[in-house]
């Protein structure tokens, strides 16, 4: 989607991706099939580019260094290095004084057990990768520590205290090399088993929380020196605390709705930021929402009901062109706009229920009343 935005602005696109049939291949003039740890392939990419960006942070540091030595790498190596390791990221946020839940860097199964004894219910996470609920183990008792340690590969892991979450939000920040910043309004998000189910903007939260969340995200982006995009995922606890969950230095699933209702989509904004162009308007002109479409929709009995889904007013289907559907894999999303956030969310969830009636019991697509969760 970033490639489409760049093309529409007149830029040529070259990509490096481990998958030969990657989603950006039809849009790119050159595709290099190589691992994200392949330094020579990265140098080959950089040799024909004026600027390099990324849509996944799990790039080997040697590759980041090799690219940065030849062309502007945006976001920069230092910010990506901090963010790509969950323990490194949490420790950096803690040193900088940003609000977090309790966490432990566990070096052994005994450390995991001690964390549960100290903090009660916890979630253990791998330090790298493991998105969308993968690479995570929930623990209630210290006796579960050995099994969790093995499940995470017997390597150093992050253990976080489970917090009582009222709801989740995210805030997207765009920043140019010279420091110009644009902060998007918060997005309200909902997950099923660790996978984003839906996101809606405006978030239907109080003005005070909106201001606080935007200031927090802007502060993190400026302190870490991001150039490009930074998505800041936050928990709002039942006691009203705003805690940082995770950072992502790239376009984020929770802002795919920016294509429908915001002055500048996150994809165009990324192109503007890395090419050092004036940043675009982030005002919401139409409440909009998305719901993810996972591979589960294709692996059940019966084909997706696309015609029925698109009969919902204001709805659209976005497929990413990924080769091969499998359970849990993000294949695309549905989006919808409405007169209010509630209407946009209701429409997109109805569109999903029509698309895939066979998965509505495993993917939480019931419609909540957004105002009842407002703080």
mmCIF file of C-alpha atoms in Angstrom:
data_model
loop_
_atom_site.group_PDB
_atom_site.id
_atom_site.type_symbol
_atom_site.label_atom_id
_atom_site.label_comp_id
_atom_site.label_asym_id
_atom_site.label_seq_id
_atom_site.Cartn_x
_atom_site.Cartn_y
_atom_site.Cartn_z
ATOM 1 C CA UNK A 1 0.000 0.000 0.000
ATOM 2 C CA UNK A 2 2.991 2.250 0.593
ATOM 3 C CA UNK A 3 4.224 1.299 -2.872
ATOM 4 C CA UNK A 4 0.890 2.291 -4.395
ATOM 5 C CA UNK A 5 1.062 5.642 -2.601
ATOM 6 C CA UNK A 6 4.625 6.226 -3.797
ATOM 7 C CA UNK A 7 3.719 5.303 -7.371
ATOM 8 C CA UNK A 8 0.842 7.770 -7.336
ATOM 9 C CA UNK A 9 3.347 10.473 -6.362
ATOM 10 C CA UNK A 10 5.646 9.601 -9.267
ATOM 11 C CA UNK A 11 8.307 7.554 -7.461
ATOM 12 C CA UNK A 12 9.868 4.323 -8.693
ATOM 13 C CA UNK A 13 9.791 1.406 -6.240
ATOM 14 C CA UNK A 14 12.301 -1.387 -5.642
ATOM 15 C CA UNK A 15 11.840 -3.955 -2.898
ATOM 16 C CA UNK A 16 13.698 -6.647 -0.975
ATOM 17 C CA UNK A 17 11.552 -9.450 0.426
ATOM 18 C CA UNK A 18 12.206 -13.084 1.388
ATOM 19 C CA UNK A 19 9.108 -14.196 -0.504
ATOM 20 C CA UNK A 20 9.474 -14.364 -4.276
ATOM 21 C CA UNK A 21 5.751 -13.695 -4.755
ATOM 22 C CA UNK A 22 5.575 -10.879 -2.215
ATOM 23 C CA UNK A 23 2.600 -8.531 -2.259
ATOM 24 C CA UNK A 24 4.623 -5.579 -3.582
ATOM 25 C CA UNK A 25 6.075 -7.425 -6.604
ATOM 26 C CA UNK A 26 3.339 -6.287 -9.042
ATOM 27 C CA UNK A 27 3.994 -2.653 -8.078
ATOM 28 C CA UNK A 28 7.798 -2.670 -7.926
ATOM 29 C CA UNK A 29 10.082 -2.224 -10.933
ATOM 30 C CA UNK A 30 12.655 -4.521 -9.288
ATOM 31 C CA UNK A 31 12.218 -7.201 -6.622
ATOM 32 C CA UNK A 32 15.180 -8.767 -4.824
ATOM 33 C CA UNK A 33 14.305 -12.080 -3.182
ATOM 34 C CA UNK A 34 16.568 -12.428 -0.149
ATOM 35 C CA UNK A 35 16.483 -12.772 3.607
ATOM 36 C CA UNK A 36 16.358 -9.661 5.782
ATOM 37 C CA UNK A 37 19.820 -10.678 7.029
ATOM 38 C CA UNK A 38 21.420 -10.674 3.560
ATOM 39 C CA UNK A 39 23.878 -7.753 3.562
ATOM 40 C CA UNK A 40 24.923 -8.106 -0.098
ATOM 41 C CA UNK A 41 21.305 -8.109 -1.240
ATOM 42 C CA UNK A 42 20.618 -5.010 0.848
ATOM 43 C CA UNK A 43 23.612 -3.255 -0.702
ATOM 44 C CA UNK A 44 22.297 -4.167 -4.157
ATOM 45 C CA UNK A 45 18.955 -2.624 -3.235
ATOM 46 C CA UNK A 46 20.497 0.540 -1.830
ATOM 47 C CA UNK A 47 22.760 0.963 -4.868
ATOM 48 C CA UNK A 48 19.768 1.923 -7.015
ATOM 49 C CA UNK A 49 17.693 3.852 -4.459
ATOM 50 C CA UNK A 50 17.710 7.436 -3.179
ATOM 51 C CA UNK A 51 16.107 6.496 0.156
ATOM 52 C CA UNK A 52 15.269 3.179 1.838
ATOM 53 C CA UNK A 53 12.468 2.519 4.310
ATOM 54 C CA UNK A 54 10.990 -0.622 5.853
ATOM 55 C CA UNK A 55 7.633 -2.175 6.617
ATOM 56 C CA UNK A 56 8.958 -4.706 9.123
ATOM 57 C CA UNK A 57 11.433 -3.947 11.899
ATOM 58 C CA UNK A 58 13.015 -7.402 12.070
ATOM 59 C CA UNK A 59 15.955 -6.449 9.841
ATOM 60 C CA UNK A 60 19.427 -7.597 10.887
ATOM 61 C CA UNK A 61 21.508 -4.666 12.283
ATOM 62 C CA UNK A 62 24.329 -5.410 9.817
ATOM 63 C CA UNK A 63 21.850 -4.886 6.988
ATOM 64 C CA UNK A 64 20.658 -1.614 8.512
ATOM 65 C CA UNK A 65 24.276 -0.448 8.816
ATOM 66 C CA UNK A 66 25.122 -1.421 5.239
ATOM 67 C CA UNK A 67 22.141 0.471 3.848
ATOM 68 C CA UNK A 68 22.692 3.535 6.052
ATOM 69 C CA UNK A 69 26.302 3.748 4.857
ATOM 70 C CA UNK A 70 25.095 4.264 1.286
ATOM 71 C CA UNK A 71 21.739 6.076 1.299
ATOM 72 C CA UNK A 72 19.403 7.672 3.847
ATOM 73 C CA UNK A 73 17.704 4.929 5.866
ATOM 74 C CA UNK A 74 14.423 6.187 7.302
ATOM 75 C CA UNK A 75 13.653 5.280 10.061
ATOM 76 C CA UNK A 76 17.264 5.265 11.195
ATOM 77 C CA UNK A 77 19.305 2.351 12.443
ATOM 78 C CA UNK A 78 19.349 3.421 16.111
ATOM 79 C CA UNK A 79 15.586 3.709 16.474
ATOM 80 C CA UNK A 80 14.956 0.390 14.716
ATOM 81 C CA UNK A 81 17.632 -1.323 16.817
ATOM 82 C CA UNK A 82 15.900 -0.249 20.033
ATOM 83 C CA UNK A 83 12.420 -1.210 18.870
ATOM 84 C CA UNK A 84 13.167 -4.576 17.256
ATOM 85 C CA UNK A 85 13.999 -6.244 20.591
ATOM 86 C CA UNK A 86 11.121 -6.194 23.099
ATOM 87 C CA UNK A 87 13.364 -6.132 26.158
ATOM 88 C CA UNK A 88 15.585 -3.420 24.691
ATOM 89 C CA UNK A 89 12.450 -1.440 23.798
ATOM 90 C CA UNK A 90 10.923 -1.753 27.286
ATOM 91 C CA UNK A 91 14.190 -0.843 28.992
ATOM 92 C CA UNK A 92 14.582 2.224 26.772
ATOM 93 C CA UNK A 93 11.009 3.364 27.499
ATOM 94 C CA UNK A 94 11.584 2.868 31.240
ATOM 95 C CA UNK A 95 14.879 4.809 31.205
ATOM 96 C CA UNK A 96 13.163 7.668 29.368
ATOM 97 C CA UNK A 97 10.379 7.792 31.951
ATOM 98 C CA UNK A 98 7.423 6.725 29.781
ATOM 99 C CA UNK A 99 4.539 4.912 31.561
ATOM 100 C CA UNK A 100 4.735 1.108 31.446
ATOM 101 C CA UNK A 101 3.370 -1.911 33.226
ATOM 102 C CA UNK A 102 5.792 -3.986 35.308
ATOM 103 C CA UNK A 103 8.126 -6.232 33.311
ATOM 104 C CA UNK A 104 11.094 -8.577 33.812
ATOM 105 C CA UNK A 105 13.890 -9.604 31.437
ATOM 106 C CA UNK A 106 13.959 -13.344 32.176
ATOM 107 C CA UNK A 107 17.191 -15.254 31.623
ATOM 108 C CA UNK A 108 15.862 -18.621 32.827
ATOM 109 C CA UNK A 109 12.723 -20.529 33.700
ATOM 110 C CA UNK A 110 13.395 -19.655 37.339
ATOM 111 C CA UNK A 111 13.278 -15.957 36.439
ATOM 112 C CA UNK A 112 9.911 -16.516 34.763
ATOM 113 C CA UNK A 113 8.614 -18.284 37.876
ATOM 114 C CA UNK A 114 9.896 -15.485 40.117
ATOM 115 C CA UNK A 115 8.118 -12.909 37.943
ATOM 116 C CA UNK A 116 4.795 -14.727 38.397
ATOM 117 C CA UNK A 117 5.346 -14.998 42.157
ATOM 118 C CA UNK A 118 6.040 -11.259 42.331
ATOM 119 C CA UNK A 119 3.457 -9.909 39.905
ATOM 120 C CA UNK A 120 0.726 -12.546 39.663
ATOM 121 C CA UNK A 121 -0.728 -13.189 36.225
ATOM 122 C CA UNK A 122 1.875 -12.544 33.532
ATOM 123 C CA UNK A 123 2.471 -12.922 29.827
ATOM 124 C CA UNK A 124 5.850 -14.154 28.565
ATOM 125 C CA UNK A 125 6.922 -12.984 25.105
ATOM 126 C CA UNK A 126 9.786 -13.782 22.765
ATOM 127 C CA UNK A 127 12.148 -10.859 22.324
ATOM 128 C CA UNK A 128 11.915 -10.813 18.515
ATOM 129 C CA UNK A 129 9.076 -11.407 16.060
ATOM 130 C CA UNK A 130 6.058 -13.243 17.412
ATOM 131 C CA UNK A 131 3.343 -10.838 16.267
ATOM 132 C CA UNK A 132 -0.410 -11.399 16.327
ATOM 133 C CA UNK A 133 -0.419 -13.557 19.423
ATOM 134 C CA UNK A 134 2.444 -15.801 18.311
ATOM 135 C CA UNK A 135 5.488 -16.175 20.553
ATOM 136 C CA UNK A 136 3.459 -15.463 23.688
ATOM 137 C CA UNK A 137 2.501 -17.607 26.688
ATOM 138 C CA UNK A 138 0.110 -16.579 29.451
ATOM 139 C CA UNK A 139 0.878 -17.708 32.992
ATOM 140 C CA UNK A 140 -1.198 -17.820 36.165
ATOM 141 C CA UNK A 141 1.027 -19.983 38.363
ATOM 142 C CA UNK A 142 4.829 -20.213 38.851
ATOM 143 C CA UNK A 143 4.570 -23.931 38.056
ATOM 144 C CA UNK A 144 3.801 -23.026 34.428
ATOM 145 C CA UNK A 145 7.182 -21.311 34.003
ATOM 146 C CA UNK A 146 9.207 -24.306 32.778
ATOM 147 C CA UNK A 147 6.688 -25.119 30.066
ATOM 148 C CA UNK A 148 6.493 -21.467 28.999
ATOM 149 C CA UNK A 149 10.279 -21.201 28.862
ATOM 150 C CA UNK A 150 10.482 -24.241 26.575
ATOM 151 C CA UNK A 151 7.622 -22.982 24.405
ATOM 152 C CA UNK A 152 9.564 -19.766 23.785
ATOM 153 C CA UNK A 153 12.665 -21.668 22.706
ATOM 154 C CA UNK A 154 14.570 -21.689 26.001
ATOM 155 C CA UNK A 155 15.910 -18.193 25.319
ATOM 156 C CA UNK A 156 15.836 -14.852 27.117
ATOM 157 C CA UNK A 157 12.273 -13.570 27.099
ATOM 158 C CA UNK A 158 10.198 -10.635 28.268
ATOM 159 C CA UNK A 159 7.723 -11.271 31.093
ATOM 160 C CA UNK A 160 5.045 -8.632 31.576
ATOM 161 C CA UNK A 161 2.557 -8.278 34.395
ATOM 162 C CA UNK A 162 -0.984 -8.650 33.082
ATOM 163 C CA UNK A 163 -2.834 -5.366 33.516
ATOM 164 C CA UNK A 164 -6.590 -4.877 33.794
ATOM 165 C CA UNK A 165 -7.371 -3.393 30.400
ATOM 166 C CA UNK A 166 -10.478 -1.290 29.821
ATOM 167 C CA UNK A 167 -9.646 -0.845 26.125
ATOM 168 C CA UNK A 168 -6.718 -0.376 23.759
ATOM 169 C CA UNK A 169 -5.768 2.592 21.621
ATOM 170 C CA UNK A 170 -2.900 3.495 19.327
ATOM 171 C CA UNK A 171 -1.484 6.796 18.119
ATOM 172 C CA UNK A 172 0.420 7.293 14.875
ATOM 173 C CA UNK A 173 3.151 9.935 14.581
ATOM 174 C CA UNK A 174 4.828 11.089 11.360
ATOM 175 C CA UNK A 175 8.150 12.938 11.495
ATOM 176 C CA UNK A 176 10.410 14.444 8.821
ATOM 177 C CA UNK A 177 14.218 14.522 8.958
ATOM 178 C CA UNK A 178 14.164 18.167 10.064
ATOM 179 C CA UNK A 179 11.809 17.440 12.979
ATOM 180 C CA UNK A 180 8.382 18.475 11.619
ATOM 181 C CA UNK A 181 5.793 16.273 13.314
ATOM 182 C CA UNK A 182 2.170 15.375 12.625
ATOM 183 C CA UNK A 183 0.228 13.361 15.206
ATOM 184 C CA UNK A 184 -2.887 11.424 14.194
ATOM 185 C CA UNK A 185 -5.970 11.225 16.403
ATOM 186 C CA UNK A 186 -6.033 8.003 18.480
ATOM 187 C CA UNK A 187 -7.494 4.829 17.041
ATOM 188 C CA UNK A 188 -9.620 2.538 19.223
ATOM 189 C CA UNK A 189 -8.657 -1.124 18.723
ATOM 190 C CA UNK A 190 -9.941 -4.577 19.647
ATOM 191 C CA UNK A 191 -8.109 -7.898 19.498
ATOM 192 C CA UNK A 192 -9.113 -11.566 19.433
ATOM 193 C CA UNK A 193 -6.469 -13.956 20.797
ATOM 194 C CA UNK A 194 -3.761 -11.333 20.305
ATOM 195 C CA UNK A 195 -4.707 -10.531 16.685
ATOM 196 C CA UNK A 196 -6.177 -7.160 15.789
ATOM 197 C CA UNK A 197 -9.846 -7.663 14.981
ATOM 198 C CA UNK A 198 -11.042 -4.128 14.356
ATOM 199 C CA UNK A 199 -9.915 -0.504 14.627
ATOM 200 C CA UNK A 200 -11.974 2.681 14.450
ATOM 201 C CA UNK A 201 -11.234 6.388 14.276
ATOM 202 C CA UNK A 202 -12.142 8.724 15.993
ATOM 203 C CA UNK A 203 -11.645 6.548 19.042
ATOM 204 C CA UNK A 204 -14.644 7.870 21.039
ATOM 205 C CA UNK A 205 -12.597 8.733 24.113
ATOM 206 C CA UNK A 206 -12.437 11.877 26.218
ATOM 207 C CA UNK A 207 -10.629 14.993 25.034
ATOM 208 C CA UNK A 208 -8.276 14.708 28.008
ATOM 209 C CA UNK A 209 -7.259 11.161 27.103
ATOM 210 C CA UNK A 210 -6.852 12.131 23.453
ATOM 211 C CA UNK A 211 -4.527 14.987 24.394
ATOM 212 C CA UNK A 212 -2.572 12.838 26.816
ATOM 213 C CA UNK A 213 -2.139 9.976 24.341
ATOM 214 C CA UNK A 214 -1.053 12.259 21.516
ATOM 215 C CA UNK A 215 1.478 14.034 23.752
ATOM 216 C CA UNK A 216 2.846 10.684 24.901
ATOM 217 C CA UNK A 217 3.259 9.379 21.358
ATOM 218 C CA UNK A 218 4.837 12.589 20.141
ATOM 219 C CA UNK A 219 7.273 12.563 23.050
ATOM 220 C CA UNK A 220 8.362 9.013 22.276
ATOM 221 C CA UNK A 221 8.790 9.739 18.562
ATOM 222 C CA UNK A 222 10.903 12.813 19.229
ATOM 223 C CA UNK A 223 12.993 11.197 21.966
ATOM 224 C CA UNK A 224 13.826 8.127 19.893
ATOM 225 C CA UNK A 225 14.447 10.271 16.815
ATOM 226 C CA UNK A 226 12.099 8.513 14.440
ATOM 227 C CA UNK A 227 12.013 9.624 10.809
ATOM 228 C CA UNK A 228 9.011 8.181 9.018
ATOM 229 C CA UNK A 229 6.178 6.713 11.062
ATOM 230 C CA UNK A 230 5.912 5.512 14.653
ATOM 231 C CA UNK A 231 2.822 3.725 15.950
ATOM 232 C CA UNK A 232 2.486 3.732 19.740
ATOM 233 C CA UNK A 233 0.156 1.033 21.085
ATOM 234 C CA UNK A 234 -1.304 1.797 24.519
ATOM 235 C CA UNK A 235 -3.475 0.155 27.152
ATOM 236 C CA UNK A 236 -6.075 2.181 29.029
ATOM 237 C CA UNK A 237 -6.536 0.351 32.314
ATOM 238 C CA UNK A 238 -9.736 -0.003 34.313
ATOM 239 C CA UNK A 239 -8.268 2.490 36.793
ATOM 240 C CA UNK A 240 -7.690 5.041 34.020
ATOM 241 C CA UNK A 241 -3.921 4.673 33.563
ATOM 242 C CA UNK A 242 -2.423 5.111 30.096
ATOM 243 C CA UNK A 243 0.413 2.598 29.604
ATOM 244 C CA UNK A 244 2.628 2.040 26.572
ATOM 245 C CA UNK A 245 2.332 -1.489 25.210
ATOM 246 C CA UNK A 246 4.535 -1.624 22.097
ATOM 247 C CA UNK A 247 6.113 0.548 19.407
ATOM 248 C CA UNK A 248 6.181 -0.033 15.655
ATOM 249 C CA UNK A 249 8.385 2.122 13.348
ATOM 250 C CA UNK A 250 6.303 1.643 10.199
ATOM 251 C CA UNK A 251 2.730 1.695 8.831
ATOM 252 C CA UNK A 252 0.458 -0.002 11.323
ATOM 253 C CA UNK A 253 -2.561 -2.242 10.946
ATOM 254 C CA UNK A 254 -4.557 -0.025 13.328
ATOM 255 C CA UNK A 255 -4.263 2.919 10.899
ATOM 256 C CA UNK A 256 -5.347 1.206 7.693
ATOM 257 C CA UNK A 257 -8.587 3.180 8.111
ATOM 258 C CA UNK A 258 -6.597 6.352 7.438
ATOM 259 C CA UNK A 259 -7.010 5.541 3.727
ATOM 260 C CA UNK A 260 -10.752 6.102 4.018
ATOM 261 C CA UNK A 261 -11.433 8.938 6.426
ATOM 262 C CA UNK A 262 -8.252 10.890 7.202
ATOM 263 C CA UNK A 263 -6.813 13.778 5.197
ATOM 264 C CA UNK A 264 -3.588 11.857 4.492
ATOM 265 C CA UNK A 265 -3.334 8.074 4.633
ATOM 266 C CA UNK A 266 -0.498 6.582 6.661
ATOM 267 C CA UNK A 267 1.006 5.229 3.442
ATOM 268 C CA UNK A 268 1.194 8.589 1.692
ATOM 269 C CA UNK A 269 2.396 10.129 4.954
ATOM 270 C CA UNK A 270 5.289 7.677 5.117
ATOM 271 C CA UNK A 271 6.313 8.574 1.571
ATOM 272 C CA UNK A 272 6.148 12.269 2.403
ATOM 273 C CA UNK A 273 8.194 11.843 5.590
ATOM 274 C CA UNK A 274 11.020 9.748 4.142
ATOM 275 C CA UNK A 275 11.242 11.914 1.008
ATOM 276 C CA UNK A 276 11.370 15.018 3.206
ATOM 277 C CA UNK A 277 8.195 16.509 1.747
ATOM 278 C CA UNK A 278 5.710 18.615 3.753
ATOM 279 C CA UNK A 279 3.614 16.312 5.924
ATOM 280 C CA UNK A 280 -0.078 15.968 5.132
ATOM 281 C CA UNK A 281 -3.202 16.757 7.096
ATOM 282 C CA UNK A 282 -4.117 14.115 9.730
ATOM 283 C CA UNK A 283 -7.593 15.433 10.441
ATOM 284 C CA UNK A 284 -10.472 12.940 10.399
ATOM 285 C CA UNK A 285 -12.960 13.941 7.704
ATOM 286 C CA UNK A 286 -15.101 10.813 7.943
ATOM 287 C CA UNK A 287 -15.321 8.312 10.816
ATOM 288 C CA UNK A 288 -13.885 5.074 9.474
ATOM 289 C CA UNK A 289 -13.182 1.540 10.618
ATOM 290 C CA UNK A 290 -11.487 -1.642 9.469
ATOM 291 C CA UNK A 291 -11.769 -5.299 10.342
ATOM 292 C CA UNK A 292 -8.982 -7.706 9.487
ATOM 293 C CA UNK A 293 -9.605 -10.555 7.070
ATOM 294 C CA UNK A 294 -7.513 -13.577 8.040
ATOM 295 C CA UNK A 295 -6.697 -16.703 6.095
ATOM 296 C CA UNK A 296 -9.315 -18.521 8.176
ATOM 297 C CA UNK A 297 -11.910 -17.039 5.833
ATOM 298 C CA UNK A 298 -10.542 -19.184 2.978
ATOM 299 C CA UNK A 299 -9.695 -22.391 4.830
ATOM 300 C CA UNK A 300 -13.229 -23.019 6.118
ATOM 301 C CA UNK A 301 -15.972 -24.752 4.133
ATOM 302 C CA UNK A 302 -17.432 -22.450 1.520
ATOM 303 C CA UNK A 303 -15.975 -19.470 -0.326
ATOM 304 C CA UNK A 304 -16.014 -15.919 1.105
ATOM 305 C CA UNK A 305 -19.277 -14.115 0.296
ATOM 306 C CA UNK A 306 -17.742 -11.014 -1.277
ATOM 307 C CA UNK A 307 -20.894 -9.832 -3.018
ATOM 308 C CA UNK A 308 -22.904 -9.914 0.202
ATOM 309 C CA UNK A 309 -20.129 -8.116 2.105
ATOM 310 C CA UNK A 310 -19.912 -5.261 -0.382
ATOM 311 C CA UNK A 311 -23.658 -4.658 -0.266
ATOM 312 C CA UNK A 312 -23.141 -2.929 3.093
ATOM 313 C CA UNK A 313 -23.141 0.861 2.472
ATOM 314 C CA UNK A 314 -19.721 2.512 2.720
ATOM 315 C CA UNK A 315 -17.785 -0.756 2.696
ATOM 316 C CA UNK A 316 -14.712 -1.775 0.706
ATOM 317 C CA UNK A 317 -12.577 -4.912 0.469
ATOM 318 C CA UNK A 318 -8.775 -4.595 0.436
ATOM 319 C CA UNK A 319 -6.762 -7.745 -0.365
ATOM 320 C CA UNK A 320 -2.969 -7.684 -0.106
ATOM 321 C CA UNK A 321 -2.200 -10.185 -2.853
ATOM 322 C CA UNK A 322 -0.470 -12.656 -0.556
ATOM 323 C CA UNK A 323 0.112 -16.106 -2.001
ATOM 324 C CA UNK A 324 -1.484 -18.861 0.081
ATOM 325 C CA UNK A 325 -4.099 -18.454 2.796
ATOM 326 C CA UNK A 326 -3.602 -20.082 6.181
ATOM 327 C CA UNK A 327 -5.268 -19.703 9.549
ATOM 328 C CA UNK A 328 -4.199 -16.536 11.359
ATOM 329 C CA UNK A 329 -2.456 -14.967 8.335
ATOM 330 C CA UNK A 330 -3.588 -11.431 7.507
ATOM 331 C CA UNK A 331 -4.790 -11.537 3.910
ATOM 332 C CA UNK A 332 -6.547 -8.170 3.780
ATOM 333 C CA UNK A 333 -9.155 -6.061 5.496
ATOM 334 C CA UNK A 334 -12.611 -4.652 5.091
ATOM 335 C CA UNK A 335 -13.177 -0.956 5.660
ATOM 336 C CA UNK A 336 -16.219 1.271 6.023
ATOM 337 C CA UNK A 337 -17.061 4.913 6.648
ATOM 338 C CA UNK A 338 -20.087 6.320 8.420
ATOM 339 C CA UNK A 339 -21.576 9.441 9.914
ATOM 340 C CA UNK A 340 -20.198 8.404 13.334
ATOM 341 C CA UNK A 341 -17.557 6.000 14.610
ATOM 342 C CA UNK A 342 -20.332 3.720 15.820
ATOM 343 C CA UNK A 343 -21.914 3.635 12.377
ATOM 344 C CA UNK A 344 -18.587 3.033 10.615
ATOM 345 C CA UNK A 345 -17.743 0.203 13.022
ATOM 346 C CA UNK A 346 -21.219 -1.308 12.755
ATOM 347 C CA UNK A 347 -21.037 -1.279 8.976
ATOM 348 C CA UNK A 348 -17.622 -2.910 8.722
ATOM 349 C CA UNK A 349 -18.515 -5.603 11.253
ATOM 350 C CA UNK A 350 -21.742 -6.344 9.385
ATOM 351 C CA UNK A 351 -19.731 -6.529 6.172
ATOM 352 C CA UNK A 352 -17.414 -9.079 7.799
ATOM 353 C CA UNK A 353 -20.290 -11.176 9.134
ATOM 354 C CA UNK A 354 -21.716 -11.340 5.604
ATOM 355 C CA UNK A 355 -18.293 -12.147 4.112
ATOM 356 C CA UNK A 356 -17.524 -15.035 6.425
ATOM 357 C CA UNK A 357 -20.455 -16.334 8.498
ATOM 358 C CA UNK A 358 -18.436 -19.452 9.322
ATOM 359 C CA UNK A 359 -15.778 -17.579 11.326
ATOM 360 C CA UNK A 360 -17.913 -15.205 13.400
ATOM 361 C CA UNK A 361 -17.733 -17.525 16.411
ATOM 362 C CA UNK A 362 -13.912 -17.588 16.425
ATOM 363 C CA UNK A 363 -13.283 -13.917 15.547
ATOM 364 C CA UNK A 364 -14.897 -11.421 17.917
ATOM 365 C CA UNK A 365 -16.915 -9.328 15.476
ATOM 366 C CA UNK A 366 -19.853 -8.465 17.722
ATOM 367 C CA UNK A 367 -20.537 -4.721 17.818
ATOM 368 C CA UNK A 368 -19.832 -2.982 21.152
ATOM 369 C CA UNK A 369 -21.401 0.307 22.173
ATOM 370 C CA UNK A 370 -18.340 2.580 21.950
ATOM 371 C CA UNK A 371 -19.704 5.318 24.212
ATOM 372 C CA UNK A 372 -20.079 2.909 27.133
ATOM 373 C CA UNK A 373 -16.290 2.452 27.186
ATOM 374 C CA UNK A 374 -15.448 6.146 27.051
ATOM 375 C CA UNK A 375 -13.283 7.750 29.708
#
